[in-house]
CSV table of C-alpha atoms in Angstrom, one decimal:
chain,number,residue,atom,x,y,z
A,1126,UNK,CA,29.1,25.3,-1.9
A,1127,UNK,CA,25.8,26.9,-2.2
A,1128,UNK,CA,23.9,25.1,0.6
A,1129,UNK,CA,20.9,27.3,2.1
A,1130,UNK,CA,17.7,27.0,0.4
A,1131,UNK,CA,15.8,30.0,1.3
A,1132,UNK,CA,12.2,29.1,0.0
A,1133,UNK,CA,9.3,31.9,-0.9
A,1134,UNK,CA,6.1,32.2,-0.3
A,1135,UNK,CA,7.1,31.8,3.3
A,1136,UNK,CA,5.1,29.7,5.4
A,1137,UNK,CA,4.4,27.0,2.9
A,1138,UNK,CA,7.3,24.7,3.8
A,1139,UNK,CA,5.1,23.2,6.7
A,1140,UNK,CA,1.5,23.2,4.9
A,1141,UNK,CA,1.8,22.4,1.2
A,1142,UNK,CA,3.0,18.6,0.8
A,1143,UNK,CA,4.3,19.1,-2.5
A,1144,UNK,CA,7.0,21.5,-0.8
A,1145,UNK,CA,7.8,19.1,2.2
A,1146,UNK,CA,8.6,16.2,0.1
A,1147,UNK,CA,11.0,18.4,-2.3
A,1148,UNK,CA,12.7,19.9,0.8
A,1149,UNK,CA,13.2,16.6,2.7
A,1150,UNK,CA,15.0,15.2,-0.2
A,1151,UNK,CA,17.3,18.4,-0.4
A,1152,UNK,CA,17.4,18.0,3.2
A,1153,UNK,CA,18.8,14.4,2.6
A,1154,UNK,CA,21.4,15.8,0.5
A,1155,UNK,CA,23.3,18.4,2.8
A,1156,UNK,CA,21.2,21.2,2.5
A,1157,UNK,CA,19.1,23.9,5.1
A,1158,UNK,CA,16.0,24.9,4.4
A,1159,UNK,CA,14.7,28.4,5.6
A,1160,UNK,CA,11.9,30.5,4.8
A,1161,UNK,CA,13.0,33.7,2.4
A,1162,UNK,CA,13.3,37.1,4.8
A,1163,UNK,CA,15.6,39.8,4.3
A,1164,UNK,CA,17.3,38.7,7.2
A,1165,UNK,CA,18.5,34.9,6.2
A,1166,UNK,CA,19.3,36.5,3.1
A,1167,UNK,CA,21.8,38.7,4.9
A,1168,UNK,CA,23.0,35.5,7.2
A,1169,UNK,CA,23.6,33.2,4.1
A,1170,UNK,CA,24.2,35.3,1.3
A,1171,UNK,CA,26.6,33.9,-1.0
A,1172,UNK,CA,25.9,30.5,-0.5
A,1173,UNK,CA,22.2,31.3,-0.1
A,1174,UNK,CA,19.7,29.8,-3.5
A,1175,UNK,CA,16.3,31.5,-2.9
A,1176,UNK,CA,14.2,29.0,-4.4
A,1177,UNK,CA,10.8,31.3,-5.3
A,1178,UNK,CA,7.6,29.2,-6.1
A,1179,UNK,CA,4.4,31.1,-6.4
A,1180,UNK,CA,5.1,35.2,-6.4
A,1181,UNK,CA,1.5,36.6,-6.1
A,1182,UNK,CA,3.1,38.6,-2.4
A,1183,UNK,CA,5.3,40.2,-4.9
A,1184,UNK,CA,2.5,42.0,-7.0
A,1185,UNK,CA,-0.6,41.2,-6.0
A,1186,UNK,CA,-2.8,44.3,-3.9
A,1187,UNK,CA,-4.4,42.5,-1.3
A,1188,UNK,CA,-4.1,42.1,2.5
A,1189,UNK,CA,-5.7,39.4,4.0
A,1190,UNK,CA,-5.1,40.0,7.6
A,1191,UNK,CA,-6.8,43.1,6.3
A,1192,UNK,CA,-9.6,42.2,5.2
A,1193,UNK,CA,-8.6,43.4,1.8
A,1194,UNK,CA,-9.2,40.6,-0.7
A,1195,UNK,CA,-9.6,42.5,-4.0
A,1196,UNK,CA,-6.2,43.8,-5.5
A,1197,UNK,CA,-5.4,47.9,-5.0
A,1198,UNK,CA,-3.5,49.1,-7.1
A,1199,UNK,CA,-0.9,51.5,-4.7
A,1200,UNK,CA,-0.6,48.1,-2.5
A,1201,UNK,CA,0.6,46.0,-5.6
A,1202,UNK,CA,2.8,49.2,-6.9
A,1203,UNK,CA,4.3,48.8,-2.7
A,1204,UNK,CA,5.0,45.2,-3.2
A,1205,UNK,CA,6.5,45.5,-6.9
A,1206,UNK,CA,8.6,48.2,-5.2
A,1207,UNK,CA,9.6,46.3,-2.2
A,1208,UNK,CA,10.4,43.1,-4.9
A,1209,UNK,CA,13.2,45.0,-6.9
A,1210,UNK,CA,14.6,46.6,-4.0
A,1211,UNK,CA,15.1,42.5,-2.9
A,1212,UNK,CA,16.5,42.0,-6.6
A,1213,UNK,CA,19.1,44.5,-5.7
A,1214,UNK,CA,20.2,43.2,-2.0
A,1215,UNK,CA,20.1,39.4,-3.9
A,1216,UNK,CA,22.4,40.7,-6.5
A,1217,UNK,CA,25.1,43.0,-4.4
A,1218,UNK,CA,25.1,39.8,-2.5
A,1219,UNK,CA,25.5,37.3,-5.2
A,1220,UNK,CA,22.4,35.0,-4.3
A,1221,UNK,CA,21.4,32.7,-6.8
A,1222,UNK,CA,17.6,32.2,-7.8
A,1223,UNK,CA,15.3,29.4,-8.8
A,1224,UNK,CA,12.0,30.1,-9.8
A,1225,UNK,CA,10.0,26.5,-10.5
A,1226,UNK,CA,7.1,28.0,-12.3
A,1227,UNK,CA,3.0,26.4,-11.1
A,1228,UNK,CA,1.3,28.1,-13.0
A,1229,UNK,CA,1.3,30.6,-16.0
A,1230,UNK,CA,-0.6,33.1,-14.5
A,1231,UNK,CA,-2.4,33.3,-10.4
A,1232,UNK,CA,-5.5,31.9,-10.7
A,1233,UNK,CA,-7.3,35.0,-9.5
A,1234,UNK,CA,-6.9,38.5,-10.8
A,1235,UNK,CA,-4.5,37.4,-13.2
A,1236,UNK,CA,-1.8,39.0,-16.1
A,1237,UNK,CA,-2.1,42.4,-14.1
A,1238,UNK,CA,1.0,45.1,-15.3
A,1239,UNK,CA,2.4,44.1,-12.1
A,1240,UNK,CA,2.6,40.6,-12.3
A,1241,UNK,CA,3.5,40.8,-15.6
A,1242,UNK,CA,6.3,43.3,-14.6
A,1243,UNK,CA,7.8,40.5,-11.7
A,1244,UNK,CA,7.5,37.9,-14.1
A,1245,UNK,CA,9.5,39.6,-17.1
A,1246,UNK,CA,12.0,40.3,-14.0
A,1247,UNK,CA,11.9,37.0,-12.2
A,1248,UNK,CA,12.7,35.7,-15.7
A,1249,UNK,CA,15.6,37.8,-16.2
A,1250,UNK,CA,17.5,37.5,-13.0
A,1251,UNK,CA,17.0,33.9,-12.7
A,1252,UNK,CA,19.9,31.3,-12.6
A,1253,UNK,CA,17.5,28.6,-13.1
A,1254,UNK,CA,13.8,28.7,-14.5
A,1255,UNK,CA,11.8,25.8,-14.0
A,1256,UNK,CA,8.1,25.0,-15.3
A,1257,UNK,CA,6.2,22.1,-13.9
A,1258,UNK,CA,5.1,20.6,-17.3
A,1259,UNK,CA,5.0,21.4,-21.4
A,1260,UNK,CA,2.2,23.7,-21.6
A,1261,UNK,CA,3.5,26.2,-19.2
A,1262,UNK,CA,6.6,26.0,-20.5
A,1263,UNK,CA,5.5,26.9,-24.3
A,1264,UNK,CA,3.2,29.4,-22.6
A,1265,UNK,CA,5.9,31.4,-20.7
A,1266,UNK,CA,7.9,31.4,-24.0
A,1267,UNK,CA,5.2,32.6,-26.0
A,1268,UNK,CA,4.5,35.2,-23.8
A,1269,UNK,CA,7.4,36.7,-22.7
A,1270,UNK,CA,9.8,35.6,-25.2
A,1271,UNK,CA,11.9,33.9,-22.9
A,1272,UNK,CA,13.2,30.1,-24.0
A,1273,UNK,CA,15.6,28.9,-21.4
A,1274,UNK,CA,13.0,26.4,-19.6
A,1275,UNK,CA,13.9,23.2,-17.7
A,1276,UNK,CA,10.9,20.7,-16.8
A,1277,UNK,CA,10.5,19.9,-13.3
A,1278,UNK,CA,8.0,17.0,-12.6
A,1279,UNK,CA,5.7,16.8,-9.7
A,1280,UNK,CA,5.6,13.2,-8.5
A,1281,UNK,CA,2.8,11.3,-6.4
A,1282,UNK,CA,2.2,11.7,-2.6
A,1283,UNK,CA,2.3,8.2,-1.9
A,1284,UNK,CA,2.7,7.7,1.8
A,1285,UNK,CA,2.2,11.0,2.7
A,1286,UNK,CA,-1.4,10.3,4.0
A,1287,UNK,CA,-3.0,7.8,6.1
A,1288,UNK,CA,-4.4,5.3,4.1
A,1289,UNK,CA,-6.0,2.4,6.3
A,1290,UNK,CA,-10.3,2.9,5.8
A,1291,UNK,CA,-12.4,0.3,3.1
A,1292,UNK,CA,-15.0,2.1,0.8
A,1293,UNK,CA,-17.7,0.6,3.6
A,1294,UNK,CA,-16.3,2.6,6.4
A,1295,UNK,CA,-15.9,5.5,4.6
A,1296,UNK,CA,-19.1,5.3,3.5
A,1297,UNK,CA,-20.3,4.9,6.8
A,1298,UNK,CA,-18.6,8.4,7.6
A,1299,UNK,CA,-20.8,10.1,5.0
A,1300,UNK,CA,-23.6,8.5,5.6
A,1301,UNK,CA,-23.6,6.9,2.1
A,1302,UNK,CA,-25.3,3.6,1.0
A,1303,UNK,CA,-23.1,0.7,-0.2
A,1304,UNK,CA,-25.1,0.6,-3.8
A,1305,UNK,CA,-24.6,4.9,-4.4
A,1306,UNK,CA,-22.1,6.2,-6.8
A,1307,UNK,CA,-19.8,8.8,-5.2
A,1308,UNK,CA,-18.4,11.5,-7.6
A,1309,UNK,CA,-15.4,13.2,-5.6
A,1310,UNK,CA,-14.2,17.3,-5.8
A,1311,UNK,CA,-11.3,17.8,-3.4
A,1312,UNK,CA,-9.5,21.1,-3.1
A,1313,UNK,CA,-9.6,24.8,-2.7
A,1314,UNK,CA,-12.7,26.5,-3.7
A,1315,UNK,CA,-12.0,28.9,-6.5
A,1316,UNK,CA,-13.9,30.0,-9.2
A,1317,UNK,CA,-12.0,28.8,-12.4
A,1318,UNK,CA,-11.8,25.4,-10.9
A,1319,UNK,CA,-15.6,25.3,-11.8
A,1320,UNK,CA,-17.2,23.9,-8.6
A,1321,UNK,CA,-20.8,25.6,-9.4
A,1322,UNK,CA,-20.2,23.6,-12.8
A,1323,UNK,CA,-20.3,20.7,-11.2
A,1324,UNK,CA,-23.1,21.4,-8.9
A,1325,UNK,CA,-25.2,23.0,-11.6
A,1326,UNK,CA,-25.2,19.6,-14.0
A,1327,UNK,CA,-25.5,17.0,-10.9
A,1328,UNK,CA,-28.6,18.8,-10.0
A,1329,UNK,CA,-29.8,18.3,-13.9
A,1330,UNK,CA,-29.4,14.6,-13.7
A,1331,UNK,CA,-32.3,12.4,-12.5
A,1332,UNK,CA,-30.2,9.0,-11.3
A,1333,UNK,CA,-30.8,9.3,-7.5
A,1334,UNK,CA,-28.0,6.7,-6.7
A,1335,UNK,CA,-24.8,9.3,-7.4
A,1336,UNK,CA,-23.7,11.4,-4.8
A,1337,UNK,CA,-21.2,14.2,-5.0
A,1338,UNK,CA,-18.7,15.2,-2.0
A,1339,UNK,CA,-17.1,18.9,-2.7
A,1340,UNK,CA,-14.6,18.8,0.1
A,1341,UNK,CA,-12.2,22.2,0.2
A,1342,UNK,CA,-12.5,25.7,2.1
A,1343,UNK,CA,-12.9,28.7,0.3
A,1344,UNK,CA,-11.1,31.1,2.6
A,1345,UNK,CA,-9.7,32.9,-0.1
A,1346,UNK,CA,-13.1,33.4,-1.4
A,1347,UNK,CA,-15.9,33.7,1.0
A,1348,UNK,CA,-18.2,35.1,-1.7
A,1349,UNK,CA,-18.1,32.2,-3.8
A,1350,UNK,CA,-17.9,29.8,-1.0
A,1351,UNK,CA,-21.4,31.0,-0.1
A,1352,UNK,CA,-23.0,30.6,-3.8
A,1353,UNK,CA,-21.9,27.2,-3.9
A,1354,UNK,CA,-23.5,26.5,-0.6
A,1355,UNK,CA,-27.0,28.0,-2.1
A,1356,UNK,CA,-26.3,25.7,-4.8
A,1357,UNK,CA,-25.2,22.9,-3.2
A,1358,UNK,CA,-28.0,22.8,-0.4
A,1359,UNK,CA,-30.7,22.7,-3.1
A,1360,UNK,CA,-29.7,19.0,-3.9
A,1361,UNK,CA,-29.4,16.2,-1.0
A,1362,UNK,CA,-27.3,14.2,-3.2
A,1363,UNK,CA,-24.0,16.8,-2.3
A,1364,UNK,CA,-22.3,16.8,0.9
A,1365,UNK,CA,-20.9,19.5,0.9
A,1366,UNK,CA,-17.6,20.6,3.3
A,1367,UNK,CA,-16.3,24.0,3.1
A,1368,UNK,CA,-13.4,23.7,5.5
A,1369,UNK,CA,-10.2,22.9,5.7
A,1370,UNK,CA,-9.4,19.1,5.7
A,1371,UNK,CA,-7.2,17.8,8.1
A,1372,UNK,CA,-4.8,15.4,6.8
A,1373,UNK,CA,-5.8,12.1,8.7
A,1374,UNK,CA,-9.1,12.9,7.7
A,1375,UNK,CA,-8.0,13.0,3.5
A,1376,UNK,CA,-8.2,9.2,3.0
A,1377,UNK,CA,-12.5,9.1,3.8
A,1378,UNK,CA,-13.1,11.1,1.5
A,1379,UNK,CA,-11.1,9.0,-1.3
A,1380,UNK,CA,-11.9,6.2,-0.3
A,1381,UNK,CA,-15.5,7.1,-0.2
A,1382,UNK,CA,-15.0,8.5,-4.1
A,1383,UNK,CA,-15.7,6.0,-7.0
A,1384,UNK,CA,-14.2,8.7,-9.2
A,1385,UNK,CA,-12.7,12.1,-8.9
A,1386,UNK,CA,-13.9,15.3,-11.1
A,1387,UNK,CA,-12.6,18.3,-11.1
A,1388,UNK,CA,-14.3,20.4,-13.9
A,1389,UNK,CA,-11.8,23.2,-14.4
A,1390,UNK,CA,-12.7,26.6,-16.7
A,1391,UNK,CA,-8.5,26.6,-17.0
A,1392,UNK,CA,-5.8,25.1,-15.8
A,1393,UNK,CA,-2.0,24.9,-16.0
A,1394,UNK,CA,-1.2,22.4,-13.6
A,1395,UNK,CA,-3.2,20.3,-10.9
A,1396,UNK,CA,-1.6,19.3,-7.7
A,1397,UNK,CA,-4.8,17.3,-6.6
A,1398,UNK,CA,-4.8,15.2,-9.5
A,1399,UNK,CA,-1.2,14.0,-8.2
A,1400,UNK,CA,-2.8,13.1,-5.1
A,1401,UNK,CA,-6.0,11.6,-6.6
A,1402,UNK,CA,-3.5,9.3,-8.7
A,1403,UNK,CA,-1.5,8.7,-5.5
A,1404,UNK,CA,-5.2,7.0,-4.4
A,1405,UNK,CA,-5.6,5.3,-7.1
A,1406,UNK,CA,-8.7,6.9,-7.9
A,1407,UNK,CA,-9.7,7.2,-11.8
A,1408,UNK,CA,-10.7,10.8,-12.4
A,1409,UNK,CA,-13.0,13.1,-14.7
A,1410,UNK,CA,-11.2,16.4,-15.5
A,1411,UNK,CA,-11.2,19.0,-18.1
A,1412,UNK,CA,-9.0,18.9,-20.7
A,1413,UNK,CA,-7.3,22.0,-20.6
A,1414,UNK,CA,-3.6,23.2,-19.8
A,1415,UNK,CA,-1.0,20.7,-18.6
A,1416,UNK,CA,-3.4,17.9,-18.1
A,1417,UNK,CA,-3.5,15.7,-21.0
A,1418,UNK,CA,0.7,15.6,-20.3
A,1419,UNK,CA,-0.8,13.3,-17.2
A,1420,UNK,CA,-3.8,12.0,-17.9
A,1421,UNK,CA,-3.7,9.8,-21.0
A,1422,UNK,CA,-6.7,10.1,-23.2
């Protein structure tokens, strides 16, 4: 019995919730969980299933530690290289792969050759291909020709966070009046997820009783991070928080939130509408991508 997950990106099985509840229920069920490295792969081999989520360390050129946060090309043609040369080990050794598919594309610097190249191989060399909803399921297909898709739902976080603060005492946090209307953004700041969007048409509207919270770091893009700030501080109606948010601290700032938006430029799938819904909280989003498969309209 194959019984040894083996799970990339490595790293992620302790910070990204999504992944801890999937694992805990597989763990439930008999099986290990690892992180992917050449050497587990060698440890468990046959009865090792690499379970591969997001695959931008396969082609994408940057280096964080590095400082290197736009692609290069020889680094992605290193990784690509380094990718089929793990094919080859996971095939002499008869691993079995899942690949449960996020998003169509990476959200930054996206459908370069390279990741097109891992994608057309990923697809190929697969056992199992999963896509999180419809649209990027009809979207991989049109793509890359390739129609042997299985839906995989996300479900809620529900009791994952600490949920014990009244709108009042959140409010307090912020420094918010009982009578204000709170708007809510809550995530990673990146660029097609249209933060400045936002920003730019709250500080067009005239009612001075909405406030907006934009709560998410935007390590991955310093740049941006700082033009939202500008934005942001031009307006005293946003609080603005570009840091990380610790997850005892998640509940003030939905609580504090009459509504969600989340004005994306494109989208295939959003993991923070799964939490807002896990809130309760009704939500504002763009209707693009995967959405309207979970938001009713």
């Amino acid at each position: 019995m194959r019984n040894h997950v083996l799970v990339s990106p490595r790293g992620l099985l302790t910070k990204n919730m999504h992944l801890k509840l999937l694992y805990n229920i597989l763990k439930k069920n008999g099986y290990s969980i690892s992180n992917f490295s050449l050497k587990n792969l060698i440890i468990y081999h046959k009865n090792a299933i690499w379970h591969i989520h997001w695959i931008d360390e396969f082609h994408r050129g940057t280096i964080e530690k590095l400082g290197i946060d736009k692609p290069i090309s020889f680094i992605s043609m290193i990784r690509v290289i380094y990718f089929i040369f793990i094919l080859c080990v996971v095939k002499i050794l008869n691993v079995k792969i899942i690949w449960s598919i996020h998003n169509v594309s990476s959200h930054e610097y996206h459908d370069s050759i390279y990741e097109k190249l891992v994608t057309n191989l990923l697809l190929r060399t697969a056992k199992v291909v999963t896509a999180y909803n419809e649209y990027i399921s009809e979207e991989i297909k049109k793509k890359y020709c390739f129609k042997n898709i299985r839906i995989m739902r996300r479900g809620l976080y529900e009791n994952c966070y600490l949920d014990n603060v009244t709108r009042d005492e959140a409010h307090k946090r912020f420094d918010i009046s009982r009578h204000e209307f709170v708007l809510l953004f809550f995530g990673i700041l990146r660029e097609y997820k249209g933060v400045d969007i936002l920003i730019k048409a709250i500080t067009q509207c005239k009612d001075k009783d909405i406030k907006v919270i934009i709560a998410g770091t935007s390590k991955e893009n310093v740049k941006y991070g700082k033009y939202l700030k500008n934005l942001a501080d031009k307006d005293n109606r946003i609080i603005f928080y570009n840091k990380y948010i610790p997850d005892d601290d998640v509940q003030y700032f939905f609580r504090a939130a009459d509504y969600t938006i989340y004005p994306y430029r494109s989208i295939s799938n959003s993991g923070v509408l799964y939490l807002t819904y896990s809130f309760g909280i009704p939500t504002i989003i763009s209707n693009k991508g995967g959405i309207s498969e979970i938001v009713k309209l």
